[in-house]
Short mmCIF file of C-alpha atoms in Angstrom, two decimals:
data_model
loop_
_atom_site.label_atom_id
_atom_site.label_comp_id
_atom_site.label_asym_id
_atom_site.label_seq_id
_atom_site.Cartn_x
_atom_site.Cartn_y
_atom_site.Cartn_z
CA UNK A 1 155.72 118.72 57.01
CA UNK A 2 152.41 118.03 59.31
CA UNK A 3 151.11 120.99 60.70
CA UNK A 4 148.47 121.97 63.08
CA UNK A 5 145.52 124.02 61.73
CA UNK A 6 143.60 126.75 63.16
CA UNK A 7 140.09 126.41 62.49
CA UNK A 8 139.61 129.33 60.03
CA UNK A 9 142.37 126.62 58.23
CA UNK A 10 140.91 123.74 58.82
CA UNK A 11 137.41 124.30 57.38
CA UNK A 12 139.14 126.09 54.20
CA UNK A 13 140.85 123.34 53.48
CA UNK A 14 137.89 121.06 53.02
CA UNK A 15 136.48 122.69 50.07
CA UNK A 16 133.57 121.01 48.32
CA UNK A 17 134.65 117.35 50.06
CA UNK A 18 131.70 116.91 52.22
CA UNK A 19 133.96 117.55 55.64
CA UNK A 20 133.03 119.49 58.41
CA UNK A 21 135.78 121.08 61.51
CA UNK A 22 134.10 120.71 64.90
CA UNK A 23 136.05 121.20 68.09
CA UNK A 24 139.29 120.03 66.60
CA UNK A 25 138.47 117.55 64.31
CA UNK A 26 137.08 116.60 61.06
CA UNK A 27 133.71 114.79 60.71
CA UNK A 28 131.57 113.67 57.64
CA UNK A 29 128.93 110.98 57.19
CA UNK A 30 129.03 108.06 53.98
CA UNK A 31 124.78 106.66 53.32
CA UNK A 32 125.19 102.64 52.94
CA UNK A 33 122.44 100.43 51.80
CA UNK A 34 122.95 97.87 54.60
CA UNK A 35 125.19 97.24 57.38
CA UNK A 36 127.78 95.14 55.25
CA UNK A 37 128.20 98.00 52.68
CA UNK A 38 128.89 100.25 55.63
CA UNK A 39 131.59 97.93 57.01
CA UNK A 40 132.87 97.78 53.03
CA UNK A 41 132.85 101.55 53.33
CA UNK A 42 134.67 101.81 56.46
CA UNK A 43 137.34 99.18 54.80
CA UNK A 44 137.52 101.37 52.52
CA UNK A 45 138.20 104.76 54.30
CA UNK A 46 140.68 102.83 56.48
CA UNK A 47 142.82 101.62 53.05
CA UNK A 48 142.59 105.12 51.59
CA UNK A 49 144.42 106.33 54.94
CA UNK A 50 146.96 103.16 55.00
CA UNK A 51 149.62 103.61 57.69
CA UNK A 52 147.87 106.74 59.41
CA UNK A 53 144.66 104.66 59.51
CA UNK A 54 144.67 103.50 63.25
CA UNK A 55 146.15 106.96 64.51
CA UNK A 56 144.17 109.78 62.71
CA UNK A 57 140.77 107.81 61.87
CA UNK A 58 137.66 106.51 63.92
CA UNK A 59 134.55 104.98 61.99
CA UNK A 60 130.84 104.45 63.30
CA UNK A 61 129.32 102.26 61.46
CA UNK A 62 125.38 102.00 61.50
CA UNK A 63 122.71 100.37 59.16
CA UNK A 64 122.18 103.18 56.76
CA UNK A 65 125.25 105.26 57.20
CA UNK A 66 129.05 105.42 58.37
CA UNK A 67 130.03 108.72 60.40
CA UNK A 68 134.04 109.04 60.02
CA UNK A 69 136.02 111.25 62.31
CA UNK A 70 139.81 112.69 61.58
CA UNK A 71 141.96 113.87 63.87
CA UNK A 72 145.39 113.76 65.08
CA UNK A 73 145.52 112.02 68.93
CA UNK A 74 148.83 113.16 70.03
CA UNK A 75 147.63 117.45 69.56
CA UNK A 76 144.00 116.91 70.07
CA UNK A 77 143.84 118.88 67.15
CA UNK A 78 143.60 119.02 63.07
CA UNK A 79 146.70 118.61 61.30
CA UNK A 80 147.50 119.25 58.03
CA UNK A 81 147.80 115.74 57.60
CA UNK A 82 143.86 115.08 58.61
CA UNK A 83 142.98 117.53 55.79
CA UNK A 84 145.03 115.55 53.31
CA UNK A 85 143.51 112.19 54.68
CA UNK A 86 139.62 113.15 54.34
CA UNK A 87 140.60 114.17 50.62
CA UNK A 88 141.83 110.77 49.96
CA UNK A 89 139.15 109.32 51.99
CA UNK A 90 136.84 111.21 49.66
CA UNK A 91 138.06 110.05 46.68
CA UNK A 92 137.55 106.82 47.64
CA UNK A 93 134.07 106.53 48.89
CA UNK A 94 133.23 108.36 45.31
CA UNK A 95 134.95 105.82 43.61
CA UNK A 96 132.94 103.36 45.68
CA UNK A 97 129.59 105.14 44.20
CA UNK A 98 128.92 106.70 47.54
CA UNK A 99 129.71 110.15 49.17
CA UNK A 100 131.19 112.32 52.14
CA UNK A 101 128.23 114.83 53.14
CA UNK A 102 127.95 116.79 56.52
CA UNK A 103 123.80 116.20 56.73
CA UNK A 104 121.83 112.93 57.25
CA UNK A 105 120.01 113.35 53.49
CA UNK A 106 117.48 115.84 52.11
CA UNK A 107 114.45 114.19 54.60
CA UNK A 108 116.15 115.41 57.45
CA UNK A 109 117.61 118.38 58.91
CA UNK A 110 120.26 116.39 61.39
CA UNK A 111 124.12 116.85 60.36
CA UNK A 112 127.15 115.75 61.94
CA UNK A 113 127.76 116.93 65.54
CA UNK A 114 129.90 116.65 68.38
CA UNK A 115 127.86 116.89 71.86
CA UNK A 116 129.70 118.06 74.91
CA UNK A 117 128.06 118.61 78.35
CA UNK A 118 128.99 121.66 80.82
CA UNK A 119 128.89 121.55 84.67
CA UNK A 120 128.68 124.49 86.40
CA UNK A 121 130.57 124.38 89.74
CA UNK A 122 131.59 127.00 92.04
CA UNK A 123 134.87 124.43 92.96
CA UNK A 124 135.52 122.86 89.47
CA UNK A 125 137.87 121.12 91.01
CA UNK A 126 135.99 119.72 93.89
CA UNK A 127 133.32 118.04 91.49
CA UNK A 128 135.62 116.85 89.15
CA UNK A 129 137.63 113.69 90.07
CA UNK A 130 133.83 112.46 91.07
CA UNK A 131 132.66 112.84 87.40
CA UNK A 132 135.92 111.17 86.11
CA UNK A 133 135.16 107.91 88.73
CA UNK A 134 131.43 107.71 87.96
CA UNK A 135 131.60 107.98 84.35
CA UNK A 136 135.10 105.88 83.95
CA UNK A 137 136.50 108.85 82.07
CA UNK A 138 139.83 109.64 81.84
CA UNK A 139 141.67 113.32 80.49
CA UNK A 140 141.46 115.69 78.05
CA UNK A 141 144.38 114.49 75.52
CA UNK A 142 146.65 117.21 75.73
CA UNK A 143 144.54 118.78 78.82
CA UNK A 144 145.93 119.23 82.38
CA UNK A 145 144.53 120.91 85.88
CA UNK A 146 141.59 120.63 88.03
CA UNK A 147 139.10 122.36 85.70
CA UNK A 148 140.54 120.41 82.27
CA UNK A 149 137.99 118.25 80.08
CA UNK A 150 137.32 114.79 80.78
CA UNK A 151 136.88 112.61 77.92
CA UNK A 152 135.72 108.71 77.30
CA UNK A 153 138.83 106.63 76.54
CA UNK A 154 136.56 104.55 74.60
CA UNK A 155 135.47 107.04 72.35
CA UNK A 156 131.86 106.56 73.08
CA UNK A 157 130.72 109.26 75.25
CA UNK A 158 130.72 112.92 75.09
CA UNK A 159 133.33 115.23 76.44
CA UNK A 160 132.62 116.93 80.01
CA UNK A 161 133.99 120.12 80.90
CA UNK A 162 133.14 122.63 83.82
CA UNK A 163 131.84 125.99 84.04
CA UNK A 164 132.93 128.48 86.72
CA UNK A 165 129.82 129.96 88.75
CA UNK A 166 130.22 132.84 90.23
CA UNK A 167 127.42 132.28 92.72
CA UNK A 168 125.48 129.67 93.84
CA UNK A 169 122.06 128.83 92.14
CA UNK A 170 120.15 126.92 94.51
CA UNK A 171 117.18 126.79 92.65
CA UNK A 172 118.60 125.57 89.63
CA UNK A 173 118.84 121.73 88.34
CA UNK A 174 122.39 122.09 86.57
CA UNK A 175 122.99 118.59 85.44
CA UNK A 176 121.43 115.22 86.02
CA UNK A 177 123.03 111.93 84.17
CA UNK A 178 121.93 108.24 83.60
CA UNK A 179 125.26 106.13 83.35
CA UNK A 180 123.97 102.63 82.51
CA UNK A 181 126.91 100.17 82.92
CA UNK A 182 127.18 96.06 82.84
CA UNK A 183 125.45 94.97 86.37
CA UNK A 184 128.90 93.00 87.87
CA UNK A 185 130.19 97.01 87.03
CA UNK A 186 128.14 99.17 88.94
CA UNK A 187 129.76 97.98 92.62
CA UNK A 188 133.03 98.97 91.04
CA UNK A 189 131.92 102.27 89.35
CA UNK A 190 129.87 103.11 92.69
CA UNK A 191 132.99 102.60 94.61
CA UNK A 192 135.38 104.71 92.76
CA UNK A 193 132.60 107.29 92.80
CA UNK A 194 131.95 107.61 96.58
CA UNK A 195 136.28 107.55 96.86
CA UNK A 196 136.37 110.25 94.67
CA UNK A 197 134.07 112.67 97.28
CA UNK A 198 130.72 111.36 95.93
CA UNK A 199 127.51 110.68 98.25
CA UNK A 200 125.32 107.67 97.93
CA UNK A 201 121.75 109.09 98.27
CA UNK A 202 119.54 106.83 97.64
CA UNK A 203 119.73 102.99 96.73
CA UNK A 204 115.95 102.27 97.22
CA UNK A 205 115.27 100.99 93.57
CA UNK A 206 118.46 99.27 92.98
CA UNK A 207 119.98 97.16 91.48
CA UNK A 208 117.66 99.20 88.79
CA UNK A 209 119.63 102.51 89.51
CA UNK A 210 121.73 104.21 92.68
CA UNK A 211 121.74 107.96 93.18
CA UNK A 212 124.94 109.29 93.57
CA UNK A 213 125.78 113.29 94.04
CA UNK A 214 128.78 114.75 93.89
CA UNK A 215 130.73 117.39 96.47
CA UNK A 216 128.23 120.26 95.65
CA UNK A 217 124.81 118.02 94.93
CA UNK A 218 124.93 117.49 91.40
CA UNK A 219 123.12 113.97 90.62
CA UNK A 220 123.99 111.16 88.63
CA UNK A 221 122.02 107.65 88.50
CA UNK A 222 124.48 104.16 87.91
CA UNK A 223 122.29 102.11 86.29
CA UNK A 224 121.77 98.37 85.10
CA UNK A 225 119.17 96.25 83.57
CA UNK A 226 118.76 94.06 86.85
CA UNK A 227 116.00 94.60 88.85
CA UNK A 228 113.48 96.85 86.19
CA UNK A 229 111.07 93.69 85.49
#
């Protein structure tokens, strides 16, 4: 029976296979000689999970290596099921002549990660439905309420969540983005951005980049190659 893990449970359950937990899900890298091998590997990870394949797994695939990711989309969590998938997926990337590690290689310190970035906002949910719009992001799965994560459906992204302040701190630069999106996007991400309680403040160097701000002055620049030559 699939069961969610906590993350004490999670990690143990990985023994000596190479996985690593981080923020509810299960992450390990497979080196490729070329780009084709790392498509062969991916194959490969994809056939070792059959049916679960398109629910539980997500595969990068770059020129020297192949970053795989388990979890299970309906919790936003680990499952007991994820565990039992990266030991098959394991098995057959060694059987392939390759590995599951967490690092990038013995020349380099660099492992798997997850990046996430934090707003701080004294009204989380004042500043929110303008990062949402500008970014094209969309919930948390399984997150709800003003002040929940906001995540990119596409899986390319990282996650955004928001940090209560307190106080104000005027003097402080708390976040500044570059969103670079296809030039016929940016009227339509600009749109949705100033409808969501964002401010167009400048538009002096586009179609190169707008600066946008949202309800408390936070910045964030919709950008395009047009207009950079």
């Amino acid at each position: 029976m699939e069961r969610t893990l906590s993350g004490p449970e999670a990690s143990g359950a990985l023994n000596d296979t190479g996985w690593r937990y981080l923020l509810d899900s299960l992450r390990t890298s497979v080196p490729a000689r070329s780009l084709a091998g790392g498509i062969e590997l991916a194959a490969r990870a994809a056939a070792a999970c059959g049916e679960h394949a398109d629910r539980h797994l997500q595969a990068d695939v770059r020129r020297e290596r192949v970053l795989l990711t388990l979890q299970s989309p309906d919790e936003a969590a680990v499952t007991t099921r994820d565990v039992d998938l990266a030991h098959r997926i394991s098995a057959a990337v060694r059987a392939a002549g390759s590995r599951t590690e967490p690092g990038g290689g013995p020349e380099t310190a660099r492992t798997v990660q997850l990046l996430e970035i934090a707003i701080d906002a004294l009204d989380p949910a004042a500043v929110r439905p303008f990062w949402k719009a500008v970014l094209g992001y969309a919930d948390a799965p399984g997150a709800s309420g003003p002040a929940a994560p906001l995540t990119d459906p596409a899986g390319q992204g990282p996650a955004l969540w928001f940090q209560q302040m307190e106080q104000p701190r005027p003097q402080r630069n708390r976040l500044h983005l570059d969103i670079c999106v296809p030039h016929d996007e940016a009227p339509r991400r600009i749109g949705a951005a100033l409808a969501a309680g964002g401010r167009l403040l400048s538009a002096t160097r586009a179609p190169a980049f707008w600066v946008l701000a949202d309800a408390e002055g936070n910045e964030a620049c919709v950008t395009t190659w047009q207009g950079r030559d």
